[in-house]
Amino acid sequence: MEEKVGMAKLWALSIVVLVLAAAPGVPAVPITLITSAVDKGAVCMDGTPPAYHMDPGSGAGKKSWIVNLEGGGWCENVTACMYRKGSRLGSSNLMERQLEFRGILSSNPAENPDFYSWNRVMVRYCDGASFAGEGYDAGSRVYFRGQRIFDAVIQHLLSIGMSSADQVLLAGGSAGGLSAILHCDQFGAFFAGRSTTVKCLADAGLFLDAVDVAGGHTLRSYFGGVVATHGVAQTLPRSCTGRLDATSVRNVNTCIALVSSVYMHACYS
């Protein structure tokens, strides 16, 4: 009897999963691997090619693009990065082959009235340093190529239509939000000489260099490890590192909007 009840529950669960999978208005967006980027050294931590998902625009949104940089934390030393290398955050081989676009990437006008008809892109995160690293650890065979990934993906998107965009938005959340701050001006430079309107959006991408409750600088120490491990110092904007007050946000010249929740504890820890 218990076995029959268990099977009934399993069948019921299967039906629910199938119904949800077939739910209208949330199409699955397939992954695209940029295999040509490998020759440029633009690779994930395990050497696999960078990836993105794209849902093409329609109607009035055909010449508008939103490029969203995926978040997912960081790795601050080689040991942590070796662990990360064996996950979807370090290898495109382990990424989901399809994603449901929701929120700012949704194609549902009721859920996403401002951007639903735009070309919507999710750039997958697999470098561990907010798309800003440049290096390689031979001992662990871990690649730190975030900057090359960012450049390769943007150049690829330009080649498939983004170069003729009327307006573009670089966005990201958490680690992706920090990346949007770091790369905002670089992103804008790709459209230099064009009439394209360029803006950026960092959602929960501000991480304060403040004394914590224990009297230390936890985030300063943590991000110091990220910078040292990934070789980030050589890719950071000169407009930021060349000043005594090396605060990225104050030195971003491209229009950028900052969104942060008081409940995003990592931003204030």
PDB file of C-alpha atoms in Angstrom:
ATOM      1  CA  MET A   1       0.000   0.000   0.000  1.00  0.00           C
ATOM      2  CA  GLU A   2       2.776   2.420   0.974  1.00  0.00           C
ATOM      3  CA  GLU A   3       4.577   1.553  -2.259  1.00  0.00           C
ATOM      4  CA  LYS A   4       1.453   2.408  -4.300  1.00  0.00           C
ATOM      5  CA  VAL A   5       1.055   5.711  -2.454  1.00  0.00           C
ATOM      6  CA  GLY A   6       4.702   6.488  -3.079  1.00  0.00           C
ATOM      7  CA  MET A   7       4.338   5.750  -6.799  1.00  0.00           C
ATOM      8  CA  ALA A   8       1.206   7.904  -6.953  1.00  0.00           C
ATOM      9  CA  LYS A   9       3.087  10.809  -5.386  1.00  0.00           C
ATOM     10  CA  LEU A  10       5.944  10.300  -7.840  1.00  0.00           C
ATOM     11  CA  TRP A  11       3.549  10.368 -10.809  1.00  0.00           C
ATOM     12  CA  ALA A  12       1.832  13.460  -9.424  1.00  0.00           C
ATOM     13  CA  LEU A  13       5.196  15.185  -9.027  1.00  0.00           C
ATOM     14  CA  SER A  14       6.141  14.221 -12.585  1.00  0.00           C
ATOM     15  CA  ILE A  15       2.924  15.761 -13.900  1.00  0.00           C
ATOM     16  CA  VAL A  16       3.597  18.989 -11.968  1.00  0.00           C
ATOM     17  CA  VAL A  17       7.128  19.162 -13.377  1.00  0.00           C
ATOM     18  CA  LEU A  18       5.835  18.632 -16.919  1.00  0.00           C
ATOM     19  CA  VAL A  19       3.169  21.297 -16.488  1.00  0.00           C
ATOM     20  CA  LEU A  20       5.706  23.781 -15.146  1.00  0.00           C
ATOM     21  CA  ALA A  21       8.142  22.945 -17.929  1.00  0.00           C
ATOM     22  CA  ALA A  22       5.431  23.645 -20.476  1.00  0.00           C
ATOM     23  CA  ALA A  23       4.178  26.797 -18.765  1.00  0.00           C
ATOM     24  CA  PRO A  24       3.435  29.492 -21.369  1.00  0.00           C
ATOM     25  CA  GLY A  25       5.350  32.760 -21.399  1.00  0.00           C
ATOM     26  CA  VAL A  26       8.625  31.338 -20.067  1.00  0.00           C
ATOM     27  CA  PRO A  27      10.448  29.947 -23.110  1.00  0.00           C
ATOM     28  CA  ALA A  28      13.721  28.105 -22.585  1.00  0.00           C
ATOM     29  CA  VAL A  29      16.629  29.998 -24.130  1.00  0.00           C
ATOM     30  CA  PRO A  30      19.438  27.764 -25.470  1.00  0.00           C
ATOM     31  CA  ILE A  31      23.100  28.213 -24.661  1.00  0.00           C
ATOM     32  CA  THR A  32      25.614  29.455 -27.245  1.00  0.00           C
ATOM     33  CA  LEU A  33      29.296  28.581 -26.896  1.00  0.00           C
ATOM     34  CA  ILE A  34      31.813  30.999 -28.426  1.00  0.00           C
ATOM     35  CA  THR A  35      34.319  28.368 -29.519  1.00  0.00           C
ATOM     36  CA  SER A  36      36.305  30.878 -31.583  1.00  0.00           C
ATOM     37  CA  ALA A  37      37.221  32.687 -28.349  1.00  0.00           C
ATOM     38  CA  VAL A  38      39.403  29.784 -27.204  1.00  0.00           C
ATOM     39  CA  ASP A  39      42.131  30.723 -29.700  1.00  0.00           C
ATOM     40  CA  LYS A  40      42.253  34.166 -28.059  1.00  0.00           C
ATOM     41  CA  GLY A  41      42.702  32.619 -24.617  1.00  0.00           C
ATOM     42  CA  ALA A  42      39.201  33.694 -23.588  1.00  0.00           C
ATOM     43  CA  VAL A  43      38.276  30.593 -21.621  1.00  0.00           C
ATOM     44  CA  CYS A  44      36.548  29.481 -18.438  1.00  0.00           C
ATOM     45  CA  MET A  45      38.608  28.327 -15.476  1.00  0.00           C
ATOM     46  CA  ASP A  46      38.932  24.814 -16.906  1.00  0.00           C
ATOM     47  CA  GLY A  47      39.767  25.949 -20.447  1.00  0.00           C
ATOM     48  CA  THR A  48      36.284  25.535 -21.933  1.00  0.00           C
ATOM     49  CA  PRO A  49      34.804  28.290 -24.144  1.00  0.00           C
ATOM     50  CA  PRO A  50      32.730  31.177 -22.784  1.00  0.00           C
ATOM     51  CA  ALA A  51      28.967  31.039 -23.191  1.00  0.00           C
ATOM     52  CA  TYR A  52      25.810  33.119 -23.312  1.00  0.00           C
ATOM     53  CA  HIS A  53      22.061  32.804 -23.835  1.00  0.00           C
ATOM     54  CA  MET A  54      20.199  35.208 -26.120  1.00  0.00           C
ATOM     55  CA  ASP A  55      16.528  35.840 -26.823  1.00  0.00           C
ATOM     56  CA  PRO A  56      16.277  38.084 -29.935  1.00  0.00           C
ATOM     57  CA  GLY A  57      14.330  41.328 -29.839  1.00  0.00           C
ATOM     58  CA  SER A  58      11.142  42.040 -31.731  1.00  0.00           C
ATOM     59  CA  GLY A  59       9.113  44.980 -32.963  1.00  0.00           C
ATOM     60  CA  ALA A  60      10.193  48.283 -31.444  1.00  0.00           C
ATOM     61  CA  GLY A  61      12.910  46.510 -29.433  1.00  0.00           C
ATOM     62  CA  LYS A  62      14.858  45.074 -32.361  1.00  0.00           C
ATOM     63  CA  LYS A  63      17.587  47.716 -32.115  1.00  0.00           C
ATOM     64  CA  SER A  64      17.812  47.738 -28.326  1.00  0.00           C
ATOM     65  CA  TRP A  65      20.047  45.388 -26.329  1.00  0.00           C
ATOM     66  CA  ILE A  66      20.434  44.428 -22.691  1.00  0.00           C
ATOM     67  CA  VAL A  67      23.556  42.442 -21.820  1.00  0.00           C
ATOM     68  CA  ASN A  68      23.286  40.918 -18.363  1.00  0.00           C
ATOM     69  CA  LEU A  69      26.426  39.619 -16.637  1.00  0.00           C
ATOM     70  CA  GLU A  70      25.687  36.588 -14.469  1.00  0.00           C
ATOM     71  CA  GLY A  71      26.666  36.704 -10.798  1.00  0.00           C
ATOM     72  CA  GLY A  72      27.912  33.953  -8.526  1.00  0.00           C
ATOM     73  CA  GLY A  73      30.506  35.152  -6.035  1.00  0.00           C
ATOM     74  CA  TRP A  74      34.276  34.879  -6.398  1.00  0.00           C
ATOM     75  CA  CYS A  75      37.219  32.646  -5.485  1.00  0.00           C
ATOM     76  CA  GLU A  76      39.993  34.337  -3.518  1.00  0.00           C
ATOM     77  CA  ASN A  77      42.771  31.748  -3.676  1.00  0.00           C
ATOM     78  CA  VAL A  78      43.927  28.881  -5.884  1.00  0.00           C
ATOM     79  CA  THR A  79      42.393  26.210  -3.640  1.00  0.00           C
ATOM     80  CA  ALA A  80      38.953  27.825  -3.794  1.00  0.00           C
ATOM     81  CA  CYS A  81      39.315  28.338  -7.537  1.00  0.00           C
ATOM     82  CA  MET A  82      40.216  24.673  -8.086  1.00  0.00           C
ATOM     83  CA  TYR A  83      36.973  23.718  -6.352  1.00  0.00           C
ATOM     84  CA  ARG A  84      35.018  26.253  -8.405  1.00  0.00           C
ATOM     85  CA  LYS A  85      36.601  24.943 -11.610  1.00  0.00           C
ATOM     86  CA  GLY A  86      34.564  21.757 -11.226  1.00  0.00           C
ATOM     87  CA  SER A  87      31.209  23.556 -11.247  1.00  0.00           C
ATOM     88  CA  ARG A  88      29.071  25.513 -13.701  1.00  0.00           C
ATOM     89  CA  LEU A  89      30.784  28.643 -12.342  1.00  0.00           C
ATOM     90  CA  GLY A  90      34.106  27.411 -13.708  1.00  0.00           C
ATOM     91  CA  SER A  91      33.236  25.321 -16.745  1.00  0.00           C
ATOM     92  CA  SER A  92      30.839  25.806 -19.642  1.00  0.00           C
ATOM     93  CA  ASN A  93      30.660  22.008 -19.922  1.00  0.00           C
ATOM     94  CA  LEU A  94      28.710  21.991 -16.656  1.00  0.00           C
ATOM     95  CA  MET A  95      26.336  24.868 -17.410  1.00  0.00           C
ATOM     96  CA  GLU A  96      22.628  24.388 -18.026  1.00  0.00           C
ATOM     97  CA  ARG A  97      21.998  24.047 -21.761  1.00  0.00           C
ATOM     98  CA  GLN A  98      18.805  26.083 -21.485  1.00  0.00           C
ATOM     99  CA  LEU A  99      17.699  28.913 -19.186  1.00  0.00           C
ATOM    100  CA  GLU A 100      14.325  30.440 -18.456  1.00  0.00           C
ATOM    101  CA  PHE A 101      14.595  34.213 -18.732  1.00  0.00           C
ATOM    102  CA  ARG A 102      12.838  36.018 -15.898  1.00  0.00           C
ATOM    103  CA  GLY A 103      12.861  39.467 -14.340  1.00  0.00           C
ATOM    104  CA  ILE A 104      14.776  42.005 -16.393  1.00  0.00           C
ATOM    105  CA  LEU A 105      15.317  39.364 -19.106  1.00  0.00           C
ATOM    106  CA  SER A 106      11.723  38.133 -19.329  1.00  0.00           C
ATOM    107  CA  SER A 107       9.823  38.260 -22.634  1.00  0.00           C
ATOM    108  CA  ASN A 108       6.583  38.768 -20.706  1.00  0.00           C
ATOM    109  CA  PRO A 109       5.496  42.443 -20.894  1.00  0.00           C
ATOM    110  CA  ALA A 110       3.575  42.090 -17.628  1.00  0.00           C
ATOM    111  CA  GLU A 111       6.735  40.992 -15.819  1.00  0.00           C
ATOM    112  CA  ASN A 112       9.241  43.083 -17.758  1.00  0.00           C
ATOM    113  CA  PRO A 113       7.444  46.071 -19.333  1.00  0.00           C
ATOM    114  CA  ASP A 114      10.609  48.039 -20.113  1.00  0.00           C
ATOM    115  CA  PHE A 115      12.788  45.428 -21.806  1.00  0.00           C
ATOM    116  CA  TYR A 116      10.569  42.509 -22.867  1.00  0.00           C
ATOM    117  CA  SER A 117      10.957  43.244 -26.600  1.00  0.00           C
ATOM    118  CA  TRP A 118      14.708  44.002 -26.500  1.00  0.00           C
ATOM    119  CA  ASN A 119      17.499  41.667 -27.523  1.00  0.00           C
ATOM    120  CA  ARG A 120      18.155  40.083 -24.125  1.00  0.00           C
ATOM    121  CA  VAL A 121      21.461  38.382 -23.359  1.00  0.00           C
ATOM    122  CA  MET A 122      22.681  36.490 -20.301  1.00  0.00           C
ATOM    123  CA  VAL A 123      26.477  36.174 -20.268  1.00  0.00           C
ATOM    124  CA  ARG A 124      27.468  33.128 -18.231  1.00  0.00           C
ATOM    125  CA  TYR A 125      29.961  33.574 -15.403  1.00  0.00           C
ATOM    126  CA  CYS A 126      32.874  31.129 -15.319  1.00  0.00           C
ATOM    127  CA  ASP A 127      36.032  33.039 -14.379  1.00  0.00           C
ATOM    128  CA  GLY A 128      35.571  33.737 -10.652  1.00  0.00           C
ATOM    129  CA  ALA A 129      36.601  37.400 -10.645  1.00  0.00           C
ATOM    130  CA  SER A 130      33.724  39.441 -12.091  1.00  0.00           C
ATOM    131  CA  PHE A 131      35.027  39.101 -15.664  1.00  0.00           C
ATOM    132  CA  ALA A 132      38.211  40.944 -14.673  1.00  0.00           C
ATOM    133  CA  GLY A 133      41.051  38.417 -14.299  1.00  0.00           C
ATOM    134  CA  GLU A 134      44.147  37.890 -16.429  1.00  0.00           C
ATOM    135  CA  GLY A 135      46.422  34.983 -15.601  1.00  0.00           C
ATOM    136  CA  TYR A 136      47.010  31.241 -15.389  1.00  0.00           C
ATOM    137  CA  ASP A 137      48.124  28.970 -12.563  1.00  0.00           C
ATOM    138  CA  ALA A 138      50.196  26.175 -14.089  1.00  0.00           C
ATOM    139  CA  GLY A 139      50.254  24.078 -10.929  1.00  0.00           C
ATOM    140  CA  SER A 140      46.476  23.750 -10.720  1.00  0.00           C
ATOM    141  CA  ARG A 141      45.811  24.316 -14.435  1.00  0.00           C
ATOM    142  CA  VAL A 142      43.287  27.020 -13.628  1.00  0.00           C
ATOM    143  CA  TYR A 143      42.714  29.859 -16.085  1.00  0.00           C
ATOM    144  CA  PHE A 144      41.952  33.375 -14.857  1.00  0.00           C
ATOM    145  CA  ARG A 145      40.715  34.972 -18.067  1.00  0.00           C
ATOM    146  CA  GLY A 146      37.688  37.035 -17.115  1.00  0.00           C
ATOM    147  CA  GLN A 147      38.786  40.151 -18.980  1.00  0.00           C
ATOM    148  CA  ARG A 148      39.347  38.218 -22.180  1.00  0.00           C
ATOM    149  CA  ILE A 149      35.942  36.576 -21.795  1.00  0.00           C
ATOM    150  CA  PHE A 150      34.252  39.965 -21.428  1.00  0.00           C
ATOM    151  CA  ASP A 151      36.027  41.347 -24.498  1.00  0.00           C
ATOM    152  CA  ALA A 152      35.340  38.239 -26.595  1.00  0.00           C
ATOM    153  CA  VAL A 153      31.639  38.106 -25.732  1.00  0.00           C
ATOM    154  CA  ILE A 154      31.045  41.800 -26.420  1.00  0.00           C
ATOM    155  CA  GLN A 155      32.948  41.622 -29.715  1.00  0.00           C
ATOM    156  CA  HIS A 156      30.903  38.575 -30.699  1.00  0.00           C
ATOM    157  CA  LEU A 157      27.617  40.329 -29.880  1.00  0.00           C
ATOM    158  CA  LEU A 158      28.719  43.341 -31.906  1.00  0.00           C
ATOM    159  CA  SER A 159      29.370  41.040 -34.861  1.00  0.00           C
ATOM    160  CA  ILE A 160      25.846  39.580 -34.765  1.00  0.00           C
ATOM    161  CA  GLY A 161      23.965  42.872 -34.682  1.00  0.00           C
ATOM    162  CA  MET A 162      24.669  44.848 -31.519  1.00  0.00           C
ATOM    163  CA  SER A 163      26.942  47.230 -33.442  1.00  0.00           C
ATOM    164  CA  SER A 164      23.851  48.798 -35.047  1.00  0.00           C
ATOM    165  CA  ALA A 165      21.924  49.178 -31.785  1.00  0.00           C
ATOM    166  CA  ASP A 166      20.167  52.431 -30.952  1.00  0.00           C
ATOM    167  CA  GLN A 167      20.523  51.806 -27.219  1.00  0.00           C
ATOM    168  CA  VAL A 168      22.371  49.276 -25.069  1.00  0.00           C
ATOM    169  CA  LEU A 169      22.345  48.471 -21.368  1.00  0.00           C
ATOM    170  CA  LEU A 170      25.081  46.561 -19.536  1.00  0.00           C
ATOM    171  CA  ALA A 171      23.600  45.048 -16.381  1.00  0.00           C
ATOM    172  CA  GLY A 172      24.450  42.541 -13.681  1.00  0.00           C
ATOM    173  CA  GLY A 173      23.630  41.421 -10.167  1.00  0.00           C
ATOM    174  CA  SER A 174      25.976  40.794  -7.216  1.00  0.00           C
ATOM    175  CA  ALA A 175      29.311  39.680  -8.736  1.00  0.00           C
ATOM    176  CA  GLY A 176      27.786  40.573 -12.095  1.00  0.00           C
ATOM    177  CA  GLY A 177      26.796  43.961 -10.699  1.00  0.00           C
ATOM    178  CA  LEU A 178      30.376  44.623  -9.627  1.00  0.00           C
ATOM    179  CA  SER A 179      31.437  43.607 -13.120  1.00  0.00           C
ATOM    180  CA  ALA A 180      28.987  46.109 -14.617  1.00  0.00           C
ATOM    181  CA  ILE A 181      30.684  48.834 -12.570  1.00  0.00           C
ATOM    182  CA  LEU A 182      34.210  47.733 -13.483  1.00  0.00           C
ATOM    183  CA  HIS A 183      33.406  47.364 -17.192  1.00  0.00           C
ATOM    184  CA  CYS A 184      30.908  50.176 -17.718  1.00  0.00           C
ATOM    185  CA  ASP A 185      33.333  52.568 -19.416  1.00  0.00           C
ATOM    186  CA  GLN A 186      35.003  49.721 -21.323  1.00  0.00           C
ATOM    187  CA  PHE A 187      31.587  48.693 -22.603  1.00  0.00           C
ATOM    188  CA  GLY A 188      30.870  52.265 -23.662  1.00  0.00           C
ATOM    189  CA  ALA A 189      34.188  52.426 -25.524  1.00  0.00           C
ATOM    190  CA  PHE A 190      33.009  49.670 -27.871  1.00  0.00           C
ATOM    191  CA  PHE A 191      30.417  52.143 -29.184  1.00  0.00           C
ATOM    192  CA  ALA A 192      32.750  55.135 -29.535  1.00  0.00           C
ATOM    193  CA  GLY A 193      31.933  57.165 -32.641  1.00  0.00           C
ATOM    194  CA  ARG A 194      28.437  55.708 -32.862  1.00  0.00           C
ATOM    195  CA  SER A 195      25.143  57.368 -31.956  1.00  0.00           C
ATOM    196  CA  THR A 196      24.258  54.475 -29.625  1.00  0.00           C
ATOM    197  CA  THR A 197      22.978  55.414 -26.169  1.00  0.00           C
ATOM    198  CA  VAL A 198      24.993  53.434 -23.607  1.00  0.00           C
ATOM    199  CA  LYS A 199      24.005  52.942 -19.971  1.00  0.00           C
ATOM    200  CA  CYS A 200      24.847  50.504 -17.169  1.00  0.00           C
ATOM    201  CA  LEU A 201      22.954  48.995 -14.251  1.00  0.00           C
ATOM    202  CA  ALA A 202      24.581  47.437 -11.179  1.00  0.00           C
ATOM    203  CA  ASP A 203      22.146  45.522  -8.978  1.00  0.00           C
ATOM    204  CA  ALA A 204      23.641  44.703  -5.553  1.00  0.00           C
ATOM    205  CA  GLY A 205      27.106  45.314  -6.987  1.00  0.00           C
ATOM    206  CA  LEU A 206      28.356  47.784  -4.384  1.00  0.00           C
ATOM    207  CA  PHE A 207      30.598  46.262  -1.711  1.00  0.00           C
ATOM    208  CA  LEU A 208      31.632  48.736   0.955  1.00  0.00           C
ATOM    209  CA  ASP A 209      35.208  48.983   2.196  1.00  0.00           C
ATOM    210  CA  ALA A 210      34.149  49.632   5.778  1.00  0.00           C
ATOM    211  CA  VAL A 211      35.158  48.409   9.219  1.00  0.00           C
ATOM    212  CA  ASP A 212      33.046  45.398  10.189  1.00  0.00           C
ATOM    213  CA  VAL A 213      31.596  44.574  13.616  1.00  0.00           C
ATOM    214  CA  ALA A 214      34.801  42.754  14.567  1.00  0.00           C
ATOM    215  CA  GLY A 215      36.863  45.852  13.849  1.00  0.00           C
ATOM    216  CA  GLY A 216      38.472  44.462  10.709  1.00  0.00           C
ATOM    217  CA  HIS A 217      38.246  44.976   6.958  1.00  0.00           C
ATOM    218  CA  THR A 218      36.825  41.614   5.896  1.00  0.00           C
ATOM    219  CA  LEU A 219      35.869  42.647   2.377  1.00  0.00           C
ATOM    220  CA  ARG A 220      39.179  44.436   1.783  1.00  0.00           C
ATOM    221  CA  SER A 221      41.066  41.293   2.756  1.00  0.00           C
ATOM    222  CA  TYR A 222      38.794  39.027   0.725  1.00  0.00           C
ATOM    223  CA  PHE A 223      38.896  41.095  -2.447  1.00  0.00           C
ATOM    224  CA  GLY A 224      42.628  41.556  -1.982  1.00  0.00           C
ATOM    225  CA  GLY A 225      42.889  37.801  -2.380  1.00  0.00           C
ATOM    226  CA  VAL A 226      40.721  37.888  -5.505  1.00  0.00           C
ATOM    227  CA  VAL A 227      42.857  40.632  -7.066  1.00  0.00           C
ATOM    228  CA  ALA A 228      46.137  38.868  -6.264  1.00  0.00           C
ATOM    229  CA  THR A 229      45.000  35.406  -7.371  1.00  0.00           C
ATOM    230  CA  HIS A 230      43.409  36.473 -10.654  1.00  0.00           C
ATOM    231  CA  GLY A 231      45.826  39.242 -11.650  1.00  0.00           C
ATOM    232  CA  VAL A 232      42.984  41.751 -11.644  1.00  0.00           C
ATOM    233  CA  ALA A 233      45.209  44.786 -10.973  1.00  0.00           C
ATOM    234  CA  GLN A 234      46.425  44.814 -14.575  1.00  0.00           C
ATOM    235  CA  THR A 235      42.883  44.985 -15.996  1.00  0.00           C
ATOM    236  CA  LEU A 236      41.279  47.530 -13.661  1.00  0.00           C
ATOM    237  CA  PRO A 237      40.417  50.923 -15.206  1.00  0.00           C
ATOM    238  CA  ARG A 238      43.315  53.394 -15.081  1.00  0.00           C
ATOM    239  CA  SER A 239      40.805  56.120 -14.269  1.00  0.00           C
ATOM    240  CA  CYS A 240      40.299  54.284 -10.986  1.00  0.00           C
ATOM    241  CA  THR A 241      43.741  52.902 -10.090  1.00  0.00           C
ATOM    242  CA  GLY A 242      45.530  56.110 -11.087  1.00  0.00           C
ATOM    243  CA  ARG A 243      43.848  58.073  -8.302  1.00  0.00           C
ATOM    244  CA  LEU A 244      44.542  58.210  -4.592  1.00  0.00           C
ATOM    245  CA  ASP A 245      40.872  57.478  -3.982  1.00  0.00           C
ATOM    246  CA  ALA A 246      40.549  54.239  -5.932  1.00  0.00           C
ATOM    247  CA  THR A 247      36.763  54.024  -5.703  1.00  0.00           C
ATOM    248  CA  SER A 248      35.445  52.635  -8.991  1.00  0.00           C
ATOM    249  CA  VAL A 249      31.975  54.166  -8.909  1.00  0.00           C
ATOM    250  CA  ARG A 250      33.210  57.738  -8.571  1.00  0.00           C
ATOM    251  CA  ASN A 251      35.397  57.314 -11.643  1.00  0.00           C
ATOM    252  CA  VAL A 252      32.815  55.802 -14.004  1.00  0.00           C
ATOM    253  CA  ASN A 253      32.082  58.310 -16.759  1.00  0.00           C
ATOM    254  CA  THR A 254      29.330  56.350 -18.530  1.00  0.00           C
ATOM    255  CA  CYS A 255      25.804  56.760 -17.159  1.00  0.00           C
ATOM    256  CA  ILE A 256      25.286  54.077 -14.500  1.00  0.00           C
ATOM    257  CA  ALA A 257      22.399  53.278 -12.149  1.00  0.00           C
ATOM    258  CA  LEU A 258      23.059  51.613  -8.802  1.00  0.00           C
ATOM    259  CA  VAL A 259      20.496  49.410  -7.059  1.00  0.00           C
ATOM    260  CA  SER A 260      21.180  47.886  -3.650  1.00  0.00           C
ATOM    261  CA  SER A 261      19.012  46.229  -1.031  1.00  0.00           C
ATOM    262  CA  VAL A 262      19.555  46.604   2.702  1.00  0.00           C
ATOM    263  CA  TYR A 263      19.008  42.838   2.866  1.00  0.00           C
ATOM    264  CA  MET A 264      22.013  42.063   0.624  1.00  0.00           C
ATOM    265  CA  HIS A 265      24.225  41.271   3.625  1.00  0.00           C
ATOM    266  CA  ALA A 266      27.383  40.632   1.594  1.00  0.00           C
ATOM    267  CA  CYS A 267      27.399  44.277   0.494  1.00  0.00           C
ATOM    268  CA  TYR A 268      27.645  45.526   4.047  1.00  0.00           C
ATOM    269  CA  SER A 269      29.346  42.725   5.985  1.00  0.00           C
TER     270      SER A 269
END
